[in-house]
Short mmCIF file of C-alpha atoms in Angstrom, two decimals:
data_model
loop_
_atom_site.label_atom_id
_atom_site.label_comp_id
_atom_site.label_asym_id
_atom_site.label_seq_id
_atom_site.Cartn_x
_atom_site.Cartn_y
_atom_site.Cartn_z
CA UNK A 1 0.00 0.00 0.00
CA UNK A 2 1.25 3.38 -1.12
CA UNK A 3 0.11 6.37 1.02
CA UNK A 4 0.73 9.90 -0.61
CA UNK A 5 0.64 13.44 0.91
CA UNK A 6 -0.09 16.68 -0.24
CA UNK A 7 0.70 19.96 1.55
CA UNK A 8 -0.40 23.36 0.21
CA UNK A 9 -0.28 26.63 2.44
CA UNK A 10 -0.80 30.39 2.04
CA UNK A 11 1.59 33.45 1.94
CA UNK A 12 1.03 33.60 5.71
CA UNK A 13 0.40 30.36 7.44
CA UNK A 14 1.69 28.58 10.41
CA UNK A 15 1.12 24.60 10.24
CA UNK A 16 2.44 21.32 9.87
CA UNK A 17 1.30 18.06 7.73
CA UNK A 18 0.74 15.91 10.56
CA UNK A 19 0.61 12.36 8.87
CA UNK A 20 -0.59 9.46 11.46
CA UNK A 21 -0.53 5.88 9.91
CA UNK A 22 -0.38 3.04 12.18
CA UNK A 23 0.38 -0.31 10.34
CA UNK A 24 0.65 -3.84 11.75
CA UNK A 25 1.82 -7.09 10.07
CA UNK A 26 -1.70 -8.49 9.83
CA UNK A 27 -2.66 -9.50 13.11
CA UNK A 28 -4.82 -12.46 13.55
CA UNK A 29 -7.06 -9.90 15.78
CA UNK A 30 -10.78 -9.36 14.64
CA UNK A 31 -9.43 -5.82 13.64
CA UNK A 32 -5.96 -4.54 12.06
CA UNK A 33 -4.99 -1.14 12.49
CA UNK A 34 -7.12 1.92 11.33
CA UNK A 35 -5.73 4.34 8.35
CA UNK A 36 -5.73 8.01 9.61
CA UNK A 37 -4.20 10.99 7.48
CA UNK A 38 -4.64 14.45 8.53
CA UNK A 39 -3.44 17.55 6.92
CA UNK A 40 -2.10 20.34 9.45
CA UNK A 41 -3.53 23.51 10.03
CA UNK A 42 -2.98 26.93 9.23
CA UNK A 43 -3.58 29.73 11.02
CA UNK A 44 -2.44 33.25 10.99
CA UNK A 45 -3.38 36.97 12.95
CA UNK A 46 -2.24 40.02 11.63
CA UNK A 47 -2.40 43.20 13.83
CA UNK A 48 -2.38 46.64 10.92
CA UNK A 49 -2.69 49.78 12.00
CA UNK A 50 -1.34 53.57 11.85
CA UNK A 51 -0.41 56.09 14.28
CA UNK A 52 -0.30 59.49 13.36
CA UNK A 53 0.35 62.24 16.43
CA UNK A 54 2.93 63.84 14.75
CA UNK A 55 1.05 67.41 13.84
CA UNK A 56 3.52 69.84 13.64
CA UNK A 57 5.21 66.89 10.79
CA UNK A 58 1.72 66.97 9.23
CA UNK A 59 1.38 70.59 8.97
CA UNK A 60 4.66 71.47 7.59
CA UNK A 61 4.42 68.97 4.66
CA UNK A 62 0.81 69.39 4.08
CA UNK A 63 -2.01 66.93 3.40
CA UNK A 64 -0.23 63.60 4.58
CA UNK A 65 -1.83 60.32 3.36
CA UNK A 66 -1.03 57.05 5.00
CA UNK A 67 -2.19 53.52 3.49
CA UNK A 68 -1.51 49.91 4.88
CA UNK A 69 -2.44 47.37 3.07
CA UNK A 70 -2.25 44.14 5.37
CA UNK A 71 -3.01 40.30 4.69
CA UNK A 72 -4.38 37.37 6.99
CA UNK A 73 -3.71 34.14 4.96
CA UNK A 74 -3.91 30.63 5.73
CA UNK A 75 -4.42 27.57 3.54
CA UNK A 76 -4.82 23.99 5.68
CA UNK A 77 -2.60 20.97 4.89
CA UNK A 78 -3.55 18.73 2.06
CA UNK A 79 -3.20 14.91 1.63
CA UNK A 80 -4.11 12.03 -0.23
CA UNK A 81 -4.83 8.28 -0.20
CA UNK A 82 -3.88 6.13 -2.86
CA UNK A 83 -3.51 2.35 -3.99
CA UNK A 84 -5.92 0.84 -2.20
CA UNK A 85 -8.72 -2.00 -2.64
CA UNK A 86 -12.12 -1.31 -0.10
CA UNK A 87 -14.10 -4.46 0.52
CA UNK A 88 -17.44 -3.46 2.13
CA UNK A 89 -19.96 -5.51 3.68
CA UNK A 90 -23.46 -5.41 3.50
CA UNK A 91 -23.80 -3.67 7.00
CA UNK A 92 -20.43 -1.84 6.61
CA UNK A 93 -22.24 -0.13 3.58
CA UNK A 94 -25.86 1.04 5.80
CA UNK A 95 -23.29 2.21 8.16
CA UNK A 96 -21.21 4.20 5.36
CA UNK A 97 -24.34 5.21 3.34
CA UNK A 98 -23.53 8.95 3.17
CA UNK A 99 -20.17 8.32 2.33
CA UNK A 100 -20.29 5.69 -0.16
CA UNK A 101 -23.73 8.48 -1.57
CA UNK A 102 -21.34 11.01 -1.50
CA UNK A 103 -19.56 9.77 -4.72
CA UNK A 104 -22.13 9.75 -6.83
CA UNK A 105 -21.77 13.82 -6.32
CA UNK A 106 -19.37 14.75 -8.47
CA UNK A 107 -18.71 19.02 -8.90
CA UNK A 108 -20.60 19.63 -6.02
CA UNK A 109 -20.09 23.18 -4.90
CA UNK A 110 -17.57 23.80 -1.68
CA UNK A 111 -18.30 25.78 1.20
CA UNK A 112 -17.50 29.53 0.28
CA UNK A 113 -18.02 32.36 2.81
CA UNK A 114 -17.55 36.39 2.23
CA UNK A 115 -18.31 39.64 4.32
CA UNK A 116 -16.85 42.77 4.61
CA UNK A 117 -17.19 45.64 7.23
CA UNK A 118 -18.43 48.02 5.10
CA UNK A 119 -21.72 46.03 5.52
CA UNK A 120 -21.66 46.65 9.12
CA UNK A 121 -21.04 50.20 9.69
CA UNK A 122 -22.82 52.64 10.57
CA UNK A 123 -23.92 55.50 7.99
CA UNK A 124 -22.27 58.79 8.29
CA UNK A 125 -19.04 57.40 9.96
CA UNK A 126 -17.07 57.57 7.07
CA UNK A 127 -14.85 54.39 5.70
CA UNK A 128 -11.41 54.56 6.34
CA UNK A 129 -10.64 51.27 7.12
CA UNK A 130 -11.66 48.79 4.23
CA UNK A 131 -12.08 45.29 5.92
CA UNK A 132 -13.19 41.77 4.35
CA UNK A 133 -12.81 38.05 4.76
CA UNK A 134 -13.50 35.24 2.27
CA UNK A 135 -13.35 31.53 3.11
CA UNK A 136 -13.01 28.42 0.96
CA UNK A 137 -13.70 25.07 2.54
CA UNK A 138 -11.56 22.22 1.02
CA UNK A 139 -12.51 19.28 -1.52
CA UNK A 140 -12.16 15.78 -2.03
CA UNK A 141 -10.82 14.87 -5.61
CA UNK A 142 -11.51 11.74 -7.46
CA UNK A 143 -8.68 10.54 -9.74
CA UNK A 144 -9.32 6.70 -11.17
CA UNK A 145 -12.06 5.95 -8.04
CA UNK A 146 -14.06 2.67 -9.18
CA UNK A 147 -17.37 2.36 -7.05
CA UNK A 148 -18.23 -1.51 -7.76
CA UNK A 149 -20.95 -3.28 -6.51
CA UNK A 150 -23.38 -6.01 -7.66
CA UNK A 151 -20.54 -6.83 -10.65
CA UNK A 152 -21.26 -3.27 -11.85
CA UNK A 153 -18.37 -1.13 -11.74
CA UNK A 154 -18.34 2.89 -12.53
CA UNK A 155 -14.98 4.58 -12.55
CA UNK A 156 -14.73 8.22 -11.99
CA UNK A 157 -11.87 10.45 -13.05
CA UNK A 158 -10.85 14.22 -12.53
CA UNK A 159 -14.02 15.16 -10.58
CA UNK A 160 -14.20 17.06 -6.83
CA UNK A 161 -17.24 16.24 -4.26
CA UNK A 162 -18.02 18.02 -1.25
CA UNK A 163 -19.12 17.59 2.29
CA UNK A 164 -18.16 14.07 1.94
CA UNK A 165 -17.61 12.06 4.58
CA UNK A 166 -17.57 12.03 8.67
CA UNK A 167 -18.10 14.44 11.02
CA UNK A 168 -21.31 15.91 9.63
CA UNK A 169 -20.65 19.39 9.52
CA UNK A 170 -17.31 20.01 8.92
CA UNK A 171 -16.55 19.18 5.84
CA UNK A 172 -15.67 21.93 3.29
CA UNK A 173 -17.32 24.74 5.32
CA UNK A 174 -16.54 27.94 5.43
CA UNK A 175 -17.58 30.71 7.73
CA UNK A 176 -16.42 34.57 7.30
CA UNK A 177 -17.44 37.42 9.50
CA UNK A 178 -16.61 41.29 9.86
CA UNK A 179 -17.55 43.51 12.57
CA UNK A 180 -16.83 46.91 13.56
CA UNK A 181 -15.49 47.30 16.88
CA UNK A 182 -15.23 51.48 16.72
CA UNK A 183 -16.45 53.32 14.10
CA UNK A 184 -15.14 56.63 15.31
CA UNK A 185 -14.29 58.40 12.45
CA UNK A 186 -11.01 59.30 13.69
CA UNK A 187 -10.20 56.17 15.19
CA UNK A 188 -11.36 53.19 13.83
CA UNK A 189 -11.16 49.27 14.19
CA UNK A 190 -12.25 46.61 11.86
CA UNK A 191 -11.97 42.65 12.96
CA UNK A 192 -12.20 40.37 10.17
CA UNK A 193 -12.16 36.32 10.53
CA UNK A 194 -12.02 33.57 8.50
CA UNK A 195 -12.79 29.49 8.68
CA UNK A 196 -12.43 27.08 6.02
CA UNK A 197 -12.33 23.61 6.96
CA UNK A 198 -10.48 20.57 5.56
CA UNK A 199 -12.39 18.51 3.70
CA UNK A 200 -13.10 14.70 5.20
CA UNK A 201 -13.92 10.80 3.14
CA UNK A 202 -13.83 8.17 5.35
CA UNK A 203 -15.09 4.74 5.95
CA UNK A 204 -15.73 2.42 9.00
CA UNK A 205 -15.39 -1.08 9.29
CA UNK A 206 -14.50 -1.88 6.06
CA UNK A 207 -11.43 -4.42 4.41
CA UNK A 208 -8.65 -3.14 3.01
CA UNK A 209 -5.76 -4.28 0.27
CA UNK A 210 -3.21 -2.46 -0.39
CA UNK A 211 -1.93 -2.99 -4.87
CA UNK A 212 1.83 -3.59 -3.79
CA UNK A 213 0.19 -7.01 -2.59
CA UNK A 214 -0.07 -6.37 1.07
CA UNK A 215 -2.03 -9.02 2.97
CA UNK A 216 -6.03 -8.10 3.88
CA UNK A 217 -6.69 -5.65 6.58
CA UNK A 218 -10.05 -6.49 8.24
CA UNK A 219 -12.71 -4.37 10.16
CA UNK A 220 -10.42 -1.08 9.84
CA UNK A 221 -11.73 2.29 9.88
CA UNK A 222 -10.58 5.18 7.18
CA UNK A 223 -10.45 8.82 7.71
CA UNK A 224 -8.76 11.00 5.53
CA UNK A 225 -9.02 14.77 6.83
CA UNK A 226 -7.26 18.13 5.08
CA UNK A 227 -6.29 20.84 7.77
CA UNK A 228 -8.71 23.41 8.62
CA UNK A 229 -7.87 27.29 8.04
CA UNK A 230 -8.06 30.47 10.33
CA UNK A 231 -6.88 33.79 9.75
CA UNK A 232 -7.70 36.65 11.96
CA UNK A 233 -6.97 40.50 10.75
CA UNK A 234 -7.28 43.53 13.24
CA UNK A 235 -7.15 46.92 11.52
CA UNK A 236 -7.27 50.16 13.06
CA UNK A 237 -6.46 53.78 12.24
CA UNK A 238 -5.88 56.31 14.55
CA UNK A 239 -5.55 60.30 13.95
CA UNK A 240 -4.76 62.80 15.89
CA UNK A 241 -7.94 64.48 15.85
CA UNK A 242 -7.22 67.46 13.59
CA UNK A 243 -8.32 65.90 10.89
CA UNK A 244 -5.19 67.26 8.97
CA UNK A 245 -4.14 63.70 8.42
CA UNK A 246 -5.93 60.86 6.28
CA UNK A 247 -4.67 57.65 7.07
CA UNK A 248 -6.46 54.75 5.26
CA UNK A 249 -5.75 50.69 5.86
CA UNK A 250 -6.46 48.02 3.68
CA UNK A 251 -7.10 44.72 5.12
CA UNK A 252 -8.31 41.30 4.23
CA UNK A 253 -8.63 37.62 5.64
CA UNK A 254 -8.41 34.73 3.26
CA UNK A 255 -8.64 31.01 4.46
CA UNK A 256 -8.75 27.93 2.62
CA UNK A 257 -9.29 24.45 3.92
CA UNK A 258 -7.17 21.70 3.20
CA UNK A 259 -8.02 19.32 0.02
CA UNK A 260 -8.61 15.32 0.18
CA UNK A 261 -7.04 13.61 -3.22
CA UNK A 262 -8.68 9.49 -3.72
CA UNK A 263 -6.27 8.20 -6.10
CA UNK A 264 -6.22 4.58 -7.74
CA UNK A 265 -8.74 3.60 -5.86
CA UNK A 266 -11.50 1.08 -5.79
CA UNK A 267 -14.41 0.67 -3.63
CA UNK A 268 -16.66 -2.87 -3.85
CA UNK A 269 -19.80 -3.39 -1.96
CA UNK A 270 -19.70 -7.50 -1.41
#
């Protein structure tokens, strides 16, 4: 059995691909080691803001205009599961039902999330902070996944499903949200976060072969899991009240969730 890992992460991301396989020499237990891959996660916070108190500066050079333009990205660890043969039983498969259903749903859309503060604020306050977030939940990919069962087999190649596996409810989400913490027009502070999570296939209970002709794995469980994403941007601007000084700040919160690849492999319902 061949395992494979992919790891993708953003211009500013903290995380490792934390890769857990436990493997046995075929026990003659009722149940050989479970198959866990995770992605790691990424997470990043980015403090931007100005300070401007210097007036007599201000007033000597004239109209002074200060811009920051500040970025909060994260992408989660990717992986990938390849070279494998899934033997599932008649009960593993009512057990597995949303999972196994979820191949059949090929280019289904991801999570996506946006917001921006501007949506929040309060009219006449001006906008001199410009604040948003968007979030991308991650994807399973299908490259050469057979789905057999009852002697008919269906093969699917280059396609991406969604929401596909276990936990319900975090797979491929995405959740973005801006709020305005002052809205002073001379001193301002946007929050913007961000949440995409990794995308998650798995089975339970099922039999496993491996193509490089490792022995059969019985009554293991599967979980493949890409690393969730959070970013967190604080922006603030503050003047020095004369109003002689325009400082503006830029800011934005990106996340993506980590992406689950199913190579060269087939799945049969006995």
């Amino acid at each position: 059995m061949r395992l494979q890992h992919l790891t993708r992460f953003g211009a500013v991301a903290s995380g490792m691909l934390a890769l857990a396989l436990a493997v046995t020499a075929a026990p003659a237990s009722a149940a050989d080691a479970d198959i866990m891959l995770k992605g790691g996660d990424g997470n990043s916070t980015v403090v931007c803001g100005n300070v401007a108190a210097a007036l007599s500066l201000a007033k000597k050079t004239g109209y002074k205009l200060q811009l920051n333009n500040c970025k909060a990205n994260a992408a989660g660890g990717s992986v990938g599961l390849s070279n494998l043969e899934i033997f599932v039983s008649q009960s593993a498969a009512r057990t597995n039902a949303s999972a196994l259903a979820a191949l059949d749903r090929a280019a289904a859309g991801v999570g996506i999330a946006a917001d921006k503060c501007e949506n929040h604020r309060p009219k006449g306050t001006g906008q001199m902070t410009k604040c948003w977030a968007t979030a991308k939940g991650g994807k399973v990919y299908l490259n050469n996944v057979t789905v057999q069962k009852g002697g008919v087999a269906r093969t699917i190649n280059d396609a991406a499903i969604a929401r596909a596996g276990v936990p319900k409810g975090t797979n491929g989400g995405a959740v973005a949200k801006c709020w305005n913490v002052v809205s002073d027009k001379l001193n301002q502070r946007d929050d913007c976060n961000t949440y995409g999570g990794g995308a998650v296939w798995g089975l339970k209970g099922v039999d496993v072969k491996g193509y490089n002709g490792e022995g059969l794995r019985k009554n293991v469980s599967i979980e493949v899991r890409g690393g969730d994403a959070n970013n967190y941007v604080l922006c603030f601007n503050t003047t020095d009240g004369s109003g002689k000084v325009k400082q503006i700040n830029i800011c934005s919160a990106e996340g993506k969730g980590g992406d689950v690849t199913l190579k060269n492999i087939k799945i049969i319902t006995l």
